[in-house]
PDB file of C-alpha atoms and ligand atoms in Angstrom:
ATOM      1  CA  MET A 160      21.583   4.533 -10.710  1.00 93.00           C
ATOM      2  CA  VAL A 161      18.475   4.837  -8.589  1.00 96.00           C
ATOM      3  CA  ILE A 162      16.767   1.480  -8.036  1.00 97.00           C
ATOM      4  CA  ARG A 163      12.979   1.602  -7.710  1.00 98.00           C
ATOM      5  CA  ILE A 164      11.116  -1.187  -5.985  1.00 98.00           C
ATOM      6  CA  GLY A 165       7.351  -1.674  -6.108  1.00 98.00           C
ATOM      7  CA  LEU A 166       6.356  -3.395  -2.847  1.00 98.00           C
ATOM      8  CA  THR A 167       2.916  -4.894  -2.439  1.00 98.00           C
ATOM      9  CA  GLY A 168       1.034  -7.716  -0.763  1.00 96.00           C
ATOM     10  CA  GLY A 169      -2.468  -8.672   0.277  1.00 91.00           C
ATOM     11  CA  ILE A 170      -3.811  -6.867   3.319  1.00 94.00           C
ATOM     12  CA  ALA A 171      -2.186  -8.085   6.577  1.00 95.00           C
ATOM     13  CA  ALA A 172       0.342 -10.237   4.760  1.00 96.00           C
ATOM     14  CA  GLY A 173       3.262  -8.366   6.336  1.00 95.00           C
ATOM     15  CA  LYS A 174       4.054  -5.671   3.780  1.00 96.00           C
ATOM     16  CA  SER A 175       4.510  -2.959   6.427  1.00 95.00           C
ATOM     17  CA  THR A 176       6.842  -5.209   8.421  1.00 97.00           C
ATOM     18  CA  VAL A 177       8.975  -5.715   5.307  1.00 98.00           C
ATOM     19  CA  SER A 178       8.837  -2.041   4.428  1.00 98.00           C
ATOM     20  CA  ARG A 179       9.869  -0.977   7.950  1.00 98.00           C
ATOM     21  CA  ARG A 180      12.930  -3.241   7.729  1.00 98.00           C
ATOM     22  CA  LEU A 181      13.898  -1.838   4.323  1.00 98.00           C
ATOM     23  CA  GLY A 182      13.667   1.651   5.823  1.00 98.00           C
ATOM     24  CA  GLU A 183      15.976   0.612   8.681  1.00 98.00           C
ATOM     25  CA  LEU A 184      18.454  -0.765   6.157  1.00 98.00           C
ATOM     26  CA  GLY A 185      18.595   2.600   4.369  1.00 97.00           C
ATOM     27  CA  ALA A 186      15.949   2.514   1.649  1.00 98.00           C
ATOM     28  CA  THR A 187      13.681   5.517   1.144  1.00 98.00           C
ATOM     29  CA  ILE A 188      10.113   4.347   1.729  1.00 98.00           C
ATOM     30  CA  ILE A 189       7.150   5.990   0.040  1.00 98.00           C
ATOM     31  CA  ASP A 190       4.143   4.683   1.942  1.00 98.00           C
ATOM     32  CA  TYR A 191       0.982   5.048  -0.176  1.00 97.00           C
ATOM     33  CA  ASP A 192      -1.353   4.308   2.769  1.00 96.00           C
ATOM     34  CA  ALA A 193       0.264   7.260   4.582  1.00 97.00           C
ATOM     35  CA  LEU A 194      -0.099   9.449   1.474  1.00 97.00           C
ATOM     36  CA  ALA A 195      -3.765   8.374   1.239  1.00 97.00           C
ATOM     37  CA  ARG A 196      -4.226   9.679   4.790  1.00 97.00           C
ATOM     38  CA  GLN A 197      -2.377  12.889   3.954  1.00 96.00           C
ATOM     39  CA  VAL A 198      -4.541  13.744   0.930  1.00 96.00           C
ATOM     40  CA  VAL A 199      -7.789  13.532   2.929  1.00 97.00           C
ATOM     41  CA  GLU A 200      -6.675  15.865   5.713  1.00 96.00           C
ATOM     42  CA  PRO A 201      -9.132  18.661   6.578  1.00 95.00           C
ATOM     43  CA  GLY A 202      -8.844  21.649   4.267  1.00 90.00           C
ATOM     44  CA  GLY A 203      -7.659  19.616   1.290  1.00 86.00           C
ATOM     45  CA  VAL A 204      -9.501  19.322  -2.032  1.00 89.00           C
ATOM     46  CA  ALA A 205      -9.948  15.551  -1.699  1.00 95.00           C
ATOM     47  CA  LEU A 206     -12.009  15.757   1.491  1.00 96.00           C
ATOM     48  CA  GLN A 207     -14.382  18.273  -0.107  1.00 95.00           C
ATOM     49  CA  ARG A 208     -14.770  16.071  -3.202  1.00 96.00           C
ATOM     50  CA  ILE A 209     -15.428  13.016  -1.016  1.00 97.00           C
ATOM     51  CA  VAL A 210     -18.141  14.938   0.868  1.00 96.00           C
ATOM     52  CA  ASP A 211     -19.669  15.990  -2.481  1.00 96.00           C
ATOM     53  CA  VAL A 212     -19.837  12.356  -3.606  1.00 95.00           C
ATOM     54  CA  PHE A 213     -20.596  10.472  -0.366  1.00 95.00           C
ATOM     55  CA  GLY A 214     -22.517  13.102   1.618  1.00 95.00           C
ATOM     56  CA  PRO A 215     -21.950  15.134   4.790  1.00 94.00           C
ATOM     57  CA  GLU A 216     -21.818  12.065   7.080  1.00 94.00           C
ATOM     58  CA  THR A 217     -18.369  11.396   5.634  1.00 95.00           C
ATOM     59  CA  VAL A 218     -16.936  13.973   8.027  1.00 96.00           C
ATOM     60  CA  GLY A 219     -17.119  13.513  11.798  1.00 93.00           C
ATOM     61  CA  ALA A 220     -17.774  16.222  14.414  1.00 93.00           C
ATOM     62  CA  ASP A 221     -13.991  16.822  14.562  1.00 94.00           C
ATOM     63  CA  GLY A 222     -13.956  17.850  10.881  1.00 94.00           C
ATOM     64  CA  LYS A 223     -11.940  14.766   9.926  1.00 96.00           C
ATOM     65  CA  LEU A 224     -12.796  11.972   7.512  1.00 97.00           C
ATOM     66  CA  ASP A 225     -14.802   9.288   9.331  1.00 97.00           C
ATOM     67  CA  ARG A 226     -12.741   6.346   8.054  1.00 96.00           C
ATOM     68  CA  THR A 227     -14.898   3.631   9.624  1.00 93.00           C
ATOM     69  CA  TRP A 228     -18.072   5.090   8.104  1.00 95.00           C
ATOM     70  CA  LEU A 229     -16.474   5.448   4.675  1.00 96.00           C
ATOM     71  CA  ALA A 230     -14.887   1.963   4.842  1.00 94.00           C
ATOM     72  CA  GLU A 231     -18.389   0.535   5.389  1.00 93.00           C
ATOM     73  CA  ARG A 232     -19.703   2.467   2.344  1.00 94.00           C
ATOM     74  CA  VAL A 233     -16.804   1.277   0.208  1.00 94.00           C
ATOM     75  CA  PHE A 234     -16.072  -2.259   1.434  1.00 91.00           C
ATOM     76  CA  GLY A 235     -19.179  -3.161   3.466  1.00 89.00           C
ATOM     77  CA  GLU A 236     -21.829  -5.756   2.745  1.00 85.00           C
ATOM     78  CA  HIS A 237     -24.213  -3.161   1.273  1.00 88.00           C
ATOM     79  CA  ALA A 238     -21.585  -1.083  -0.527  1.00 90.00           C
ATOM     80  CA  ASP A 239     -22.430   0.390  -3.928  1.00 91.00           C
ATOM     81  CA  PRO A 240     -20.171  -1.497  -6.366  1.00 85.00           C
ATOM     82  CA  HIS A 241     -18.980   1.833  -7.846  1.00 94.00           C
ATOM     83  CA  ALA A 242     -18.213   3.492  -4.513  1.00 96.00           C
ATOM     84  CA  ARG A 243     -14.630   2.260  -4.324  1.00 94.00           C
ATOM     85  CA  GLN A 244     -13.921   3.379  -7.896  1.00 95.00           C
ATOM     86  CA  ARG A 245     -15.299   6.836  -7.101  1.00 96.00           C
ATOM     87  CA  LEU A 246     -13.150   7.126  -3.994  1.00 97.00           C
ATOM     88  CA  ASP A 247     -10.055   5.868  -5.816  1.00 96.00           C
ATOM     89  CA  ALA A 248     -10.658   8.341  -8.669  1.00 96.00           C
ATOM     90  CA  ILE A 249     -10.575  11.203  -6.156  1.00 97.00           C
ATOM     91  CA  GLU A 250      -7.597  10.058  -4.085  1.00 97.00           C
ATOM     92  CA  HIS A 251      -5.270   8.209  -6.449  1.00 97.00           C
ATOM     93  CA  PRO A 252      -4.115  11.066  -8.723  1.00 96.00           C
ATOM     94  CA  LEU A 253      -3.311  13.170  -5.628  1.00 97.00           C
ATOM     95  CA  ILE A 254      -1.420  10.267  -4.044  1.00 97.00           C
ATOM     96  CA  TYR A 255       0.653   9.743  -7.204  1.00 97.00           C
ATOM     97  CA  GLU A 256       1.501  13.436  -7.364  1.00 96.00           C
ATOM     98  CA  LEU A 257       2.863  13.400  -3.802  1.00 97.00           C
ATOM     99  CA  ALA A 258       4.734  10.141  -4.461  1.00 98.00           C
ATOM    100  CA  LYS A 259       6.348  11.623  -7.552  1.00 97.00           C
ATOM    101  CA  ARG A 260       7.514  14.661  -5.626  1.00 97.00           C
ATOM    102  CA  ILE A 261       9.185  12.514  -2.927  1.00 98.00           C
ATOM    103  CA  ASP A 262      10.698  10.169  -5.511  1.00 98.00           C
ATOM    104  CA  MET A 263      12.182  13.008  -7.575  1.00 97.00           C
ATOM    105  CA  GLN A 264      13.580  14.776  -4.528  1.00 98.00           C
ATOM    106  CA  THR A 265      15.216  11.559  -3.279  1.00 98.00           C
ATOM    107  CA  ALA A 266      16.706  10.774  -6.693  1.00 96.00           C
ATOM    108  CA  ARG A 267      18.105  14.317  -6.925  1.00 97.00           C
ATOM    109  CA  GLN A 268      19.794  14.012  -3.533  1.00 96.00           C
ATOM    110  CA  ASN A 269      21.173  10.482  -3.968  1.00 95.00           C
ATOM    111  CA  SER A 270      21.873   9.088  -7.419  1.00 94.00           C
ATOM    112  CA  SER A 271      22.242   5.534  -6.066  1.00 95.00           C
ATOM    113  CA  ALA A 272      19.212   5.517  -3.761  1.00 97.00           C
ATOM    114  CA  VAL A 273      16.991   2.472  -3.310  1.00 98.00           C
ATOM    115  CA  ILE A 274      13.444   3.874  -3.376  1.00 98.00           C
ATOM    116  CA  VAL A 275      10.670   1.569  -2.217  1.00 98.00           C
ATOM    117  CA  HIS A 276       7.130   2.432  -3.299  1.00 98.00           C
ATOM    118  CA  ASP A 277       4.953   0.650  -0.723  1.00 98.00           C
ATOM    119  CA  ILE A 278       1.644   0.263  -2.593  1.00 97.00           C
ATOM    120  CA  PRO A 279      -1.100  -2.030  -1.274  1.00 95.00           C
ATOM    121  CA  LEU A 280      -3.000  -1.878  -4.579  1.00 93.00           C
ATOM    122  CA  LEU A 281      -0.034  -2.167  -6.943  1.00 96.00           C
ATOM    123  CA  ALA A 282      -1.592  -4.969  -9.015  1.00 95.00           C
ATOM    124  CA  GLU A 283      -4.649  -2.781  -9.636  1.00 93.00           C
ATOM    125  CA  VAL A 284      -2.834   0.477 -10.404  1.00 94.00           C
ATOM    126  CA  LEU A 285       0.512  -0.555 -11.913  1.00 95.00           C
ATOM    127  CA  HIS A 286      -0.318   0.854 -15.343  1.00 93.00           C
ATOM    128  CA  ASP A 287      -1.682   4.142 -13.972  1.00 93.00           C
ATOM    129  CA  LEU A 288       1.461   4.973 -12.034  1.00 95.00           C
ATOM    130  CA  PRO A 289       3.975   7.521 -13.306  1.00 92.00           C
ATOM    131  CA  PHE A 290       6.838   5.120 -12.387  1.00 91.00           C
ATOM    132  CA  SER A 291       8.451   1.989 -13.692  1.00 94.00           C
ATOM    133  CA  PHE A 292      10.058  -0.399 -11.260  1.00 98.00           C
ATOM    134  CA  ASP A 293      13.337  -2.309 -11.419  1.00 97.00           C
ATOM    135  CA  HIS A 294      11.833  -4.991  -9.192  1.00 98.00           C
ATOM    136  CA  ILE A 295       8.341  -5.804  -7.950  1.00 98.00           C
ATOM    137  CA  VAL A 296       8.028  -7.620  -4.645  1.00 98.00           C
ATOM    138  CA  THR A 297       4.880  -9.096  -3.178  1.00 98.00           C
ATOM    139  CA  VAL A 298       4.579 -10.268   0.434  1.00 98.00           C
ATOM    140  CA  GLU A 299       2.235 -13.224   0.691  1.00 97.00           C
ATOM    141  CA  ALA A 300       0.594 -15.407   3.325  1.00 96.00           C
ATOM    142  CA  PRO A 301      -2.481 -17.660   3.087  1.00 95.00           C
ATOM    143  CA  GLU A 302      -5.842 -15.909   3.336  1.00 95.00           C
ATOM    144  CA  SER A 303      -6.839 -17.729   6.544  1.00 95.00           C
ATOM    145  CA  ILE A 304      -3.741 -16.413   8.334  1.00 95.00           C
ATOM    146  CA  ARG A 305      -4.357 -12.871   7.087  1.00 96.00           C
ATOM    147  CA  ILE A 306      -7.952 -12.950   8.290  1.00 96.00           C
ATOM    148  CA  GLU A 307      -6.852 -14.078  11.767  1.00 95.00           C
ATOM    149  CA  ARG A 308      -4.233 -11.280  11.832  1.00 94.00           C
ATOM    150  CA  MET A 309      -6.836  -8.652  10.833  1.00 96.00           C
ATOM    151  CA  ILE A 310      -9.234  -9.809  13.544  1.00 96.00           C
ATOM    152  CA  ARG A 311      -6.455  -9.861  16.141  1.00 95.00           C
ATOM    153  CA  THR A 312      -4.686  -6.606  15.313  1.00 93.00           C
ATOM    154  CA  ARG A 313      -7.089  -4.364  13.353  1.00 92.00           C
ATOM    155  CA  GLY A 314     -10.279  -4.709  15.391  1.00 90.00           C
ATOM    156  CA  MET A 315     -12.121  -6.049  12.332  1.00 93.00           C
ATOM    157  CA  ASP A 316     -14.712  -8.800  12.504  1.00 94.00           C
ATOM    158  CA  ARG A 317     -14.497 -11.783  10.141  1.00 95.00           C
ATOM    159  CA  ALA A 318     -16.959 -10.310   7.602  1.00 94.00           C
ATOM    160  CA  GLN A 319     -15.054  -7.000   7.439  1.00 93.00           C
ATOM    161  CA  ALA A 320     -11.746  -8.823   6.998  1.00 95.00           C
ATOM    162  CA  GLN A 321     -13.173 -11.009   4.226  1.00 94.00           C
ATOM    163  CA  ALA A 322     -14.755  -8.001   2.485  1.00 92.00           C
ATOM    164  CA  ARG A 323     -11.459  -6.092   2.461  1.00 92.00           C
ATOM    165  CA  ILE A 324      -9.683  -9.104   0.935  1.00 94.00           C
ATOM    166  CA  ALA A 325     -12.438  -9.526  -1.649  1.00 91.00           C
ATOM    167  CA  SER A 326     -12.011  -5.897  -2.773  1.00 88.00           C
ATOM    168  CA  GLN A 327      -8.354  -6.482  -3.671  1.00 89.00           C
ATOM    169  CA  SER A 328      -6.593  -8.243  -6.515  1.00 90.00           C
ATOM    170  CA  LYS A 329      -6.104 -11.994  -6.239  1.00 92.00           C
ATOM    171  CA  ARG A 330      -2.858 -13.414  -4.923  1.00 92.00           C
ATOM    172  CA  SER A 331      -2.264 -14.963  -8.385  1.00 94.00           C
ATOM    173  CA  ALA A 332      -2.384 -11.493 -10.022  1.00 95.00           C
ATOM    174  CA  ARG A 333       0.150 -10.092  -7.545  1.00 96.00           C
ATOM    175  CA  ILE A 334       2.469 -13.067  -8.017  1.00 96.00           C
ATOM    176  CA  ALA A 335       2.198 -12.881 -11.831  1.00 96.00           C
ATOM    177  CA  MET A 336       3.286  -9.236 -11.759  1.00 96.00           C
ATOM    178  CA  ALA A 337       6.127  -9.682  -9.247  1.00 98.00           C
ATOM    179  CA  ASP A 338       9.659 -10.902  -9.828  1.00 97.00           C
ATOM    180  CA  THR A 339      10.083 -11.644  -6.104  1.00 97.00           C
ATOM    181  CA  VAL A 340       7.696 -13.221  -3.610  1.00 98.00           C
ATOM    182  CA  VAL A 341       8.435 -12.838   0.105  1.00 98.00           C
ATOM    183  CA  ASP A 342       6.749 -15.609   2.064  1.00 96.00           C
ATOM    184  CA  SER A 343       5.390 -14.252   5.356  1.00 95.00           C
ATOM    185  CA  ASN A 344       4.082 -17.633   6.408  1.00 95.00           C
ATOM    186  CA  VAL A 345       7.428 -18.210   8.101  1.00 96.00           C
ATOM    187  CA  ASP A 346       8.647 -16.709  11.383  1.00 96.00           C
ATOM    188  CA  VAL A 347       9.438 -12.987  11.305  1.00 97.00           C
ATOM    189  CA  LYS A 348      13.186 -13.582  11.775  1.00 98.00           C
ATOM    190  CA  THR A 349      13.373 -15.832   8.694  1.00 98.00           C
ATOM    191  CA  MET A 350      11.244 -13.419   6.675  1.00 98.00           C
ATOM    192  CA  LEU A 351      13.447 -10.451   7.606  1.00 98.00           C
ATOM    193  CA  ALA A 352      16.641 -12.376   6.783  1.00 98.00           C
ATOM    194  CA  ARG A 353      15.263 -12.750   3.265  1.00 98.00           C
ATOM    195  CA  VAL A 354      14.525  -9.013   3.160  1.00 98.00           C
ATOM    196  CA  ASP A 355      18.115  -8.236   4.238  1.00 98.00           C
ATOM    197  CA  SER A 356      19.483 -10.362   1.435  1.00 98.00           C
ATOM    198  CA  LEU A 357      17.183  -8.742  -1.160  1.00 98.00           C
ATOM    199  CA  TYR A 358      18.244  -5.287  -0.003  1.00 98.00           C
ATOM    200  CA  ALA A 359      21.939  -6.236  -0.303  1.00 98.00           C
ATOM    201  CA  THR A 360      21.333  -7.263  -3.930  1.00 97.00           C
ATOM    202  CA  TRP A 361      19.516  -4.014  -4.747  1.00 98.00           C
ATOM    203  CA  ARG A 362      22.259  -1.953  -3.092  1.00 96.00           C
ATOM    204  CA  ASP A 363      24.834  -3.716  -5.268  1.00 95.00           C
ATOM    205  CA  GLU A 364      22.734  -3.037  -8.366  1.00 94.00           C
ATOM    206  CA  ALA A 365      22.408   0.642  -7.450  1.00 93.00           C
ATOM    207  CA  SER A 366      26.179   1.023  -6.892  1.00 90.00           C
ATOM    208  CA  ALA A 367      27.280  -1.101  -9.866  1.00 84.00           C
ATOM    209  CA  SER A 368      25.135   0.727 -12.401  1.00 60.00           C
ATOM    210  CA  GLY A 369      26.378   4.067 -11.049  1.00 51.00           C
ATOM    211  CA  ARG A 370      30.018   3.266 -11.898  1.00 47.00           C
TER     212      ARG A 370
HETATM  213  C1  COD B 169     -11.630   3.742   2.671  1.00 93.07           C
HETATM  214  C2  COD B 169     -10.639   4.222   3.710  1.00 93.07           C
HETATM  215  C3  COD B 169     -11.008   5.607   4.231  1.00 93.07           C
HETATM  216  C4  COD B 169     -10.674   3.198   4.882  1.00 93.07           C
HETATM  217  O1  COD B 169      -9.714   3.548   5.836  1.00 93.07           O
HETATM  218  P1  COD B 169      -9.104   2.467   6.878  1.00 93.07           P
HETATM  219  O2  COD B 169      -8.453   3.271   7.971  1.00 93.07           O
HETATM  220  O3  COD B 169     -10.154   1.464   7.258  1.00 93.07           O
HETATM  221  O4  COD B 169      -8.022   1.649   6.052  1.00 93.07           O
HETATM  222  P2  COD B 169      -6.504   2.076   5.641  1.00 93.07           P
HETATM  223  O5  COD B 169      -6.549   3.319   4.815  1.00 93.07           O
HETATM  224  O6  COD B 169      -5.624   2.059   6.836  1.00 93.07           O
HETATM  225  O7  COD B 169      -6.111   0.891   4.632  1.00 93.07           O
HETATM  226  C5  COD B 169      -5.805  -0.404   5.132  1.00 93.07           C
HETATM  227  C6  COD B 169      -5.689  -1.350   3.969  1.00 93.07           C
HETATM  228  O8  COD B 169      -6.961  -1.446   3.285  1.00 93.07           O
HETATM  229  C7  COD B 169      -6.728  -1.734   1.918  1.00 93.07           C
HETATM  230  N1  COD B 169      -7.343  -0.685   1.069  1.00 93.07           N
HETATM  231  C8  COD B 169      -7.370   0.662   1.270  1.00 93.07           C
HETATM  232  N2  COD B 169      -7.995   1.300   0.266  1.00 93.07           N
HETATM  233  C9  COD B 169      -8.375   0.343  -0.593  1.00 93.07           C
HETATM  234  C10 COD B 169      -9.069   0.362  -1.834  1.00 93.07           C
HETATM  235  N3  COD B 169      -9.467   1.516  -2.374  1.00 93.07           N
HETATM  236  N4  COD B 169      -9.293  -0.839  -2.439  1.00 93.07           N
HETATM  237  C11 COD B 169      -8.877  -2.011  -1.895  1.00 93.07           C
HETATM  238  N5  COD B 169      -8.205  -2.099  -0.721  1.00 93.07           N
HETATM  239  C12 COD B 169      -7.963  -0.936  -0.083  1.00 93.07           C
HETATM  240  C13 COD B 169      -5.196  -1.720   1.732  1.00 93.07           C
HETATM  241  O9  COD B 169      -4.703  -3.026   1.850  1.00 93.07           O
HETATM  242  C14 COD B 169      -4.707  -0.900   2.898  1.00 93.07           C
HETATM  243  O10 COD B 169      -3.376  -1.226   3.251  1.00 93.07           O
HETATM  244  C15 COD B 169      -9.182   4.291   3.119  1.00 93.07           C
HETATM  245  O11 COD B 169      -8.680   2.997   2.955  1.00 93.07           O
HETATM  246  C16 COD B 169      -9.055   5.050   1.799  1.00 93.07           C
HETATM  247  O12 COD B 169      -9.075   6.255   1.778  1.00 93.07           O
HETATM  248  N6  COD B 169      -8.882   4.280   0.684  1.00 93.07           N
HETATM  249  C17 COD B 169      -8.744   4.841  -0.667  1.00 93.07           C
HETATM  250  C18 COD B 169      -7.309   5.185  -0.979  1.00 93.07           C
HETATM  251  C19 COD B 169      -6.484   4.002  -1.358  1.00 93.07           C
HETATM  252  O13 COD B 169      -6.664   3.439  -2.417  1.00 93.07           O
HETATM  253  N7  COD B 169      -5.544   3.636  -0.479  1.00 93.07           N
HETATM  254  C20 COD B 169      -4.608   2.571  -0.761  1.00 93.07           C
HETATM  255  C21 COD B 169      -3.266   3.128  -1.108  1.00 93.07           C
HETATM  256  S1  COD B 169      -3.117   3.570  -2.803  1.00 93.07           S
HETATM  257  N1  ATP B 170       6.255 -13.502   9.147  1.00 93.07           N
HETATM  258  C1  ATP B 170       5.332 -13.156  10.046  1.00 93.07           C
HETATM  259  N2  ATP B 170       4.948 -14.023  11.010  1.00 93.07           N
HETATM  260  C2  ATP B 170       4.006 -13.692  11.938  1.00 93.07           C
HETATM  261  N3  ATP B 170       3.385 -12.497  11.994  1.00 93.07           N
HETATM  262  C3  ATP B 170       3.731 -11.586  11.079  1.00 93.07           C
HETATM  263  C4  ATP B 170       4.708 -11.855  10.040  1.00 93.07           C
HETATM  264  N4  ATP B 170       4.817 -10.743   9.263  1.00 93.07           N
HETATM  265  C5  ATP B 170       3.959  -9.838   9.766  1.00 93.07           C
HETATM  266  N5  ATP B 170       3.306 -10.329  10.852  1.00 93.07           N
HETATM  267  C6  ATP B 170       2.267  -9.659  11.671  1.00 93.07           C
HETATM  268  O1  ATP B 170       1.088  -9.624  10.869  1.00 93.07           O
HETATM  269  C7  ATP B 170       0.372  -8.399  11.073  1.00 93.07           C
HETATM  270  C8  ATP B 170       0.212  -7.699   9.727  1.00 93.07           C
HETATM  271  O2  ATP B 170       1.499  -7.272   9.273  1.00 93.07           O
HETATM  272  P1  ATP B 170       1.706  -5.884   8.549  1.00 93.07           P
HETATM  273  O3  ATP B 170       1.088  -4.759   9.328  1.00 93.07           O
HETATM  274  O4  ATP B 170       3.162  -5.789   8.225  1.00 93.07           O
HETATM  275  O5  ATP B 170       0.823  -6.194   7.251  1.00 93.07           O
HETATM  276  P2  ATP B 170       0.486  -5.336   5.972  1.00 93.07           P
HETATM  277  O6  ATP B 170       0.488  -6.300   4.873  1.00 93.07           O
HETATM  278  O7  ATP B 170       1.355  -4.148   5.874  1.00 93.07           O
HETATM  279  O8  ATP B 170      -0.962  -4.866   6.254  1.00 93.07           O
HETATM  280  P3  ATP B 170      -1.731  -3.652   5.544  1.00 93.07           P
HETATM  281  O9  ATP B 170      -1.871  -4.083   4.130  1.00 93.07           O
HETATM  282  O10 ATP B 170      -3.007  -3.572   6.285  1.00 93.07           O
HETATM  283  O11 ATP B 170      -0.897  -2.427   5.731  1.00 93.07           O
HETATM  284  C9  ATP B 170       1.198  -7.587  12.075  1.00 93.07           C
HETATM  285  O12 ATP B 170       0.630  -7.795  13.355  1.00 93.07           O
HETATM  286  C10 ATP B 170       2.592  -8.209  11.975  1.00 93.07           C
HETATM  287  O13 ATP B 170       3.314  -8.090  13.182  1.00 93.07           O
END
């Protein structure tokens, strides 16, 4: 049987590090941040709809979405409280459609696949998704550590980092929804050892239920 995992975590908690490891171990990863980038590529319907809603400044001279400009409109200090909902309403259905296509193709090719849906906003969108998960995993680290990581590695200032965190579900909501919490406030080696052991369990579940 195919095992589906919903993987989430607060921004900069370490979700991508966990997801990369699961990919190396053999899981199929469906990265919703990557799909979100794909749906706004030039020429697509989403970019045109975003321009209609947010105005022509949304697109840079190169014809591509100006992500920094839009992030400020959506997450910034002076953001319209409905802006994020409007953006999500344009992008999310298209993201889910692509995710479904990849999921179905993987399941067709391998009836005991472990498919990991890597979804930053899982706590917000769980009930909108056309999937149900066998396990939900959240990767968590204290907010102060995540803010320092965002400043160090994402070129954000403190206010931008705090605003991005404030626009997401609370840690308690992610933990309430998950059956597994991966602590990323430990060294990477220890964190990845835990990921290896989780993957081994899921592999066993996928093989056992296929018998
Ligand atoms: C607003 C955009 C252009 C800003 O781009 P930017 O390059 O700064 O961020 P990037 O896309 O790399 O996302 C980084 C992280 O921000 C957080 N984030 C992204 N979108 C959202 C959102 N709508 N609400 C809350 N947090 C978000 C996530 O933790 C994500 O991992 C972009 O995030 C976007 O298109 N967001 C809407 C689509 C979406 O919901 N993506 C999340 C996957 S479902
Ligand atoms: N256990 C850990 N200890 C120390 N640093 C870590 C740990 N896990 C991840 N990191 C580092 O923290 C930063 C954020 O990690 P990562 O990119 O995996 O986060 P993320 O949750 O996927 O972020 P986003 O939600 O923005 O995609 C990276 O620089 C990563 O190397």
